[in-house]
PDB file of C-alpha atoms in Angstrom:
ATOM      1  CA  MET A1328     -40.367  21.849  38.804  1.00  0.00           C
ATOM      2  CA  ASN A1329     -43.135  19.713  40.075  1.00  0.00           C
ATOM      3  CA  GLY A1330     -42.744  17.749  43.393  1.00  0.00           C
ATOM      4  CA  TYR A1331     -42.192  14.345  41.720  1.00  0.00           C
ATOM      5  CA  ARG A1332     -39.497  15.750  39.418  1.00  0.00           C
ATOM      6  CA  ALA A1333     -37.746  17.566  42.409  1.00  0.00           C
ATOM      7  CA  PHE A1334     -37.884  14.326  44.544  1.00  0.00           C
ATOM      8  CA  ALA A1335     -36.503  12.290  41.572  1.00  0.00           C
ATOM      9  CA  LEU A1336     -33.675  14.854  41.139  1.00  0.00           C
ATOM     10  CA  ALA A1337     -32.832  14.766  44.870  1.00  0.00           C
ATOM     11  CA  LEU A1338     -32.714  10.923  44.680  1.00  0.00           C
ATOM     12  CA  ALA A1339     -30.436  10.922  41.733  1.00  0.00           C
ATOM     13  CA  VAL A1340     -28.179  13.457  43.426  1.00  0.00           C
ATOM     14  CA  ALA A1341     -27.919  11.453  46.571  1.00  0.00           C
ATOM     15  CA  ALA A1342     -27.395   8.220  44.712  1.00  0.00           C
ATOM     16  CA  ALA A1343     -24.492   9.832  42.749  1.00  0.00           C
ATOM     17  CA  GLY A1344     -22.928  10.752  46.024  1.00  0.00           C
ATOM     18  CA  ILE A1345     -23.187  14.484  45.437  1.00  0.00           C
ATOM     19  CA  PRO A1346     -23.766  16.298  48.773  1.00  0.00           C
ATOM     20  CA  LEU A1347     -27.215  17.918  48.901  1.00  0.00           C
ATOM     21  CA  HIS A1348     -27.538  21.573  49.631  1.00  0.00           C
ATOM     22  CA  ALA A1349     -27.398  21.787  53.408  1.00  0.00           C
ATOM     23  CA  SER A1350     -30.929  23.345  53.832  1.00  0.00           C
ATOM     24  CA  GLU A1351     -32.474  20.465  51.872  1.00  0.00           C
ATOM     25  CA  ALA A1352     -30.642  17.968  54.082  1.00  0.00           C
ATOM     26  CA  LEU A1353     -31.504  19.993  57.180  1.00  0.00           C
ATOM     27  CA  LYS A1354     -35.200  19.412  56.794  1.00  0.00           C
ATOM     28  CA  THR A1355     -34.779  15.717  56.512  1.00  0.00           C
ATOM     29  CA  ILE A1356     -32.411  15.747  59.422  1.00  0.00           C
ATOM     30  CA  VAL A1357     -34.814  17.653  61.587  1.00  0.00           C
ATOM     31  CA  ASP A1358     -37.679  15.344  60.634  1.00  0.00           C
ATOM     32  CA  SER A1359     -35.590  12.359  61.772  1.00  0.00           C
ATOM     33  CA  TYR A1360     -34.467  14.190  64.845  1.00  0.00           C
ATOM     34  CA  VAL A1361     -38.001  14.980  66.079  1.00  0.00           C
ATOM     35  CA  SER A1362     -38.884  11.264  65.592  1.00  0.00           C
ATOM     36  CA  ILE A1363     -36.035  10.393  67.897  1.00  0.00           C
ATOM     37  CA  GLN A1364     -37.134  13.078  70.383  1.00  0.00           C
ATOM     38  CA  ALA A1365     -40.624  11.759  70.425  1.00  0.00           C
ATOM     39  CA  LYS A1366     -39.386   8.096  70.991  1.00  0.00           C
ATOM     40  CA  LEU A1367     -37.116   9.092  73.821  1.00  0.00           C
ATOM     41  CA  ALA A1368     -39.850  11.188  75.440  1.00  0.00           C
ATOM     42  CA  ALA A1369     -41.938   7.920  75.412  1.00  0.00           C
ATOM     43  CA  ASP A1370     -39.034   5.871  76.830  1.00  0.00           C
ATOM     44  CA  ASP A1371     -38.874   3.962  73.503  1.00  0.00           C
ATOM     45  CA  LEU A1372     -35.107   3.286  72.934  1.00  0.00           C
ATOM     46  CA  ALA A1373     -35.627   0.547  70.210  1.00  0.00           C
ATOM     47  CA  GLY A1374     -37.997   3.048  68.351  1.00  0.00           C
ATOM     48  CA  ALA A1375     -35.362   5.725  68.417  1.00  0.00           C
ATOM     49  CA  LYS A1376     -32.767   3.648  66.569  1.00  0.00           C
ATOM     50  CA  GLU A1377     -34.291   3.568  63.156  1.00  0.00           C
ATOM     51  CA  PRO A1378     -34.605   7.433  62.780  1.00  0.00           C
ATOM     52  CA  ALA A1379     -31.112   7.684  64.297  1.00  0.00           C
ATOM     53  CA  ARG A1380     -29.743   5.495  61.434  1.00  0.00           C
ATOM     54  CA  ALA A1381     -31.663   7.557  58.798  1.00  0.00           C
ATOM     55  CA  LEU A1382     -30.389  10.796  60.282  1.00  0.00           C
ATOM     56  CA  MET A1383     -26.823   9.455  60.358  1.00  0.00           C
ATOM     57  CA  SER A1384     -27.043   8.499  56.650  1.00  0.00           C
ATOM     58  CA  ARG A1385     -28.457  11.937  55.646  1.00  0.00           C
ATOM     59  CA  ALA A1386     -25.930  13.863  57.705  1.00  0.00           C
ATOM     60  CA  ALA A1387     -23.176  11.895  56.065  1.00  0.00           C
ATOM     61  CA  SER A1388     -24.404  13.203  52.725  1.00  0.00           C
ATOM     62  CA  MET A1389     -23.662  16.632  53.873  1.00  0.00           C
ATOM     63  CA  GLY A1390     -19.950  16.040  54.051  1.00  0.00           C
ATOM     64  CA  PRO A1391     -17.911  17.848  56.805  1.00  0.00           C
ATOM     65  CA  ALA A1392     -20.929  20.068  57.696  1.00  0.00           C
ATOM     66  CA  GLY A1393     -22.770  17.010  58.934  1.00  0.00           C
ATOM     67  CA  ALA A1394     -19.872  15.126  60.644  1.00  0.00           C
ATOM     68  CA  ALA A1395     -20.909  16.062  64.234  1.00  0.00           C
ATOM     69  CA  ILE A1396     -24.575  15.170  63.510  1.00  0.00           C
ATOM     70  CA  ALA A1397     -23.554  11.793  61.953  1.00  0.00           C
ATOM     71  CA  LYS A1398     -21.243  10.962  64.875  1.00  0.00           C
ATOM     72  CA  SER A1399     -23.776  11.705  67.588  1.00  0.00           C
ATOM     73  CA  ALA A1400     -26.560   9.851  65.636  1.00  0.00           C
ATOM     74  CA  GLY A1401     -24.252   6.895  65.474  1.00  0.00           C
ATOM     75  CA  ALA A1402     -23.626   7.027  69.174  1.00  0.00           C
ATOM     76  CA  LEU A1403     -27.426   7.058  69.828  1.00  0.00           C
ATOM     77  CA  ASP A1404     -27.893   4.098  67.467  1.00  0.00           C
ATOM     78  CA  ALA A1405     -25.244   2.163  69.466  1.00  0.00           C
ATOM     79  CA  ALA A1406     -26.755   2.915  72.772  1.00  0.00           C
ATOM     80  CA  THR A1407     -27.896   0.004  74.862  1.00  0.00           C
ATOM     81  CA  ASP A1408     -29.814   1.866  77.560  1.00  0.00           C
ATOM     82  CA  LEU A1409     -31.966   5.050  77.851  1.00  0.00           C
ATOM     83  CA  LYS A1410     -29.389   6.989  79.807  1.00  0.00           C
ATOM     84  CA  THR A1411     -26.671   6.415  77.157  1.00  0.00           C
ATOM     85  CA  ALA A1412     -29.079   7.191  74.419  1.00  0.00           C
ATOM     86  CA  ARG A1413     -30.149  10.455  76.100  1.00  0.00           C
ATOM     87  CA  ASP A1414     -26.520  11.449  76.585  1.00  0.00           C
ATOM     88  CA  ALA A1415     -25.946  10.914  72.848  1.00  0.00           C
ATOM     89  CA  PHE A1416     -29.166  12.777  72.127  1.00  0.00           C
ATOM     90  CA  ALA A1417     -27.826  15.773  74.042  1.00  0.00           C
ATOM     91  CA  GLU A1418     -24.847  15.885  71.680  1.00  0.00           C
ATOM     92  CA  LEU A1419     -27.113  15.318  68.730  1.00  0.00           C
ATOM     93  CA  SER A1420     -29.224  18.235  69.859  1.00  0.00           C
ATOM     94  CA  ASP A1421     -26.265  20.536  70.036  1.00  0.00           C
ATOM     95  CA  ALA A1422     -25.164  19.583  66.549  1.00  0.00           C
ATOM     96  CA  VAL A1423     -28.599  19.884  64.921  1.00  0.00           C
ATOM     97  CA  ILE A1424     -29.314  23.194  66.605  1.00  0.00           C
ATOM     98  CA  ALA A1425     -25.929  24.517  65.465  1.00  0.00           C
ATOM     99  CA  ALA A1426     -26.726  23.395  61.865  1.00  0.00           C
ATOM    100  CA  GLY A1427     -30.129  24.933  61.999  1.00  0.00           C
ATOM    101  CA  LYS A1428     -28.767  28.274  63.146  1.00  0.00           C
ATOM    102  CA  ALA A1429     -26.131  28.238  60.405  1.00  0.00           C
ATOM    103  CA  GLU A1430     -28.770  27.656  57.751  1.00  0.00           C
ATOM    104  CA  GLY A1431     -31.348  30.039  59.234  1.00  0.00           C
ATOM    105  CA  TRP A1432     -33.791  27.089  59.693  1.00  0.00           C
ATOM    106  CA  LYS A1433     -34.644  27.076  56.007  1.00  0.00           C
ATOM    107  CA  GLY A1434     -37.449  24.674  55.203  1.00  0.00           C
ATOM    108  CA  VAL A1435     -37.990  23.810  58.820  1.00  0.00           C
ATOM    109  CA  ASP A1436     -41.579  24.444  59.988  1.00  0.00           C
ATOM    110  CA  ALA A1437     -43.623  23.875  63.191  1.00  0.00           C
ATOM    111  CA  VAL A1438     -40.507  23.107  65.226  1.00  0.00           C
ATOM    112  CA  ARG A1439     -39.786  24.683  68.556  1.00  0.00           C
ATOM    113  CA  LEU A1440     -36.849  24.794  70.884  1.00  0.00           C
ATOM    114  CA  GLY A1441     -37.223  22.993  74.169  1.00  0.00           C
ATOM    115  CA  TYR A1442     -35.222  23.466  77.361  1.00  0.00           C
ATOM    116  CA  CYS A1443     -34.892  21.094  80.355  1.00  0.00           C
ATOM    117  CA  PRO A1444     -33.838  23.044  83.483  1.00  0.00           C
ATOM    118  CA  MET A1445     -32.981  19.842  85.233  1.00  0.00           C
ATOM    119  CA  VAL A1446     -30.267  18.725  82.868  1.00  0.00           C
ATOM    120  CA  LYS A1447     -29.713  22.183  81.500  1.00  0.00           C
ATOM    121  CA  ARG A1448     -29.982  21.048  77.879  1.00  0.00           C
ATOM    122  CA  HIS A1449     -31.975  21.984  74.825  1.00  0.00           C
ATOM    123  CA  TRP A1450     -33.936  19.888  72.245  1.00  0.00           C
ATOM    124  CA  LEU A1451     -36.169  20.406  69.201  1.00  0.00           C
ATOM    125  CA  GLN A1452     -39.732  19.183  68.983  1.00  0.00           C
ATOM    126  CA  LYS A1453     -42.848  19.761  66.971  1.00  0.00           C
ATOM    127  CA  ASP A1454     -45.252  22.372  68.247  1.00  0.00           C
ATOM    128  CA  GLY A1455     -47.615  21.275  71.052  1.00  0.00           C
ATOM    129  CA  GLN A1456     -47.153  20.265  74.732  1.00  0.00           C
ATOM    130  CA  VAL A1457     -43.613  19.810  76.119  1.00  0.00           C
ATOM    131  CA  ARG A1458     -42.449  16.220  75.756  1.00  0.00           C
ATOM    132  CA  ASN A1459     -39.081  16.081  77.542  1.00  0.00           C
ATOM    133  CA  PRO A1460     -36.777  13.547  75.873  1.00  0.00           C
ATOM    134  CA  TYR A1461     -34.273  13.710  78.753  1.00  0.00           C
ATOM    135  CA  TYR A1462     -36.585  12.261  81.350  1.00  0.00           C
ATOM    136  CA  GLY A1463     -39.462  10.666  79.406  1.00  0.00           C
ATOM    137  CA  ALA A1464     -42.341   9.483  81.434  1.00  0.00           C
ATOM    138  CA  GLN A1465     -40.694  10.244  84.667  1.00  0.00           C
ATOM    139  CA  MET A1466     -40.880  14.041  84.000  1.00  0.00           C
ATOM    140  CA  LEU A1467     -42.486  14.291  80.648  1.00  0.00           C
ATOM    141  CA  THR A1468     -43.850  17.907  80.799  1.00  0.00           C
ATOM    142  CA  CYS A1469     -40.742  19.423  82.609  1.00  0.00           C
ATOM    143  CA  GLY A1470     -39.330  22.256  80.569  1.00  0.00           C
ATOM    144  CA  GLU A1471     -40.397  25.035  78.219  1.00  0.00           C
ATOM    145  CA  LEU A1472     -40.721  25.550  74.514  1.00  0.00           C
ATOM    146  CA  LYS A1473     -39.600  28.722  72.645  1.00  0.00           C
ATOM    147  CA  ALA A1474     -39.173  29.886  69.153  1.00  0.00           C
ATOM    148  CA  LEU A1475     -36.192  28.557  67.234  1.00  0.00           C
ATOM    149  CA  PRO A1476     -32.934  30.644  67.809  1.00  0.00           C
ATOM    150  CA  LYS A1477     -31.688  32.625  64.910  1.00  0.00           C
TER     151      LYS A1477
END
């Protein structure tokens, strides 16, 4: 099946309200998640809200498997300050990492696991230099990146 036909099929399935296979949804969720991570690392609360809404919508299409992701993405979207958004992001990180482990990270490429020793929390980000979403500009390069957990 070519890319266009596969995309059209995925759109039709989503429009019909049929949950997508979790690994298909996981890739889209991780893409939105890393957008949120980059925005929080840049102290951009407003910029984090659109990908949070997209992530919440995609997670809802997963049914019960996406409930924790949708809930924490909704909390991030509702946040009115960076501290609240980062607290919601911590919960979102736990939920996305758990979903990734459960799926074996199928279809997820060039993503690493970050760890902040100051808040003792993990996050996901694209390969490259550490960009800590929990502290942003204040401590942008604090932490370490490792391979995704299996």
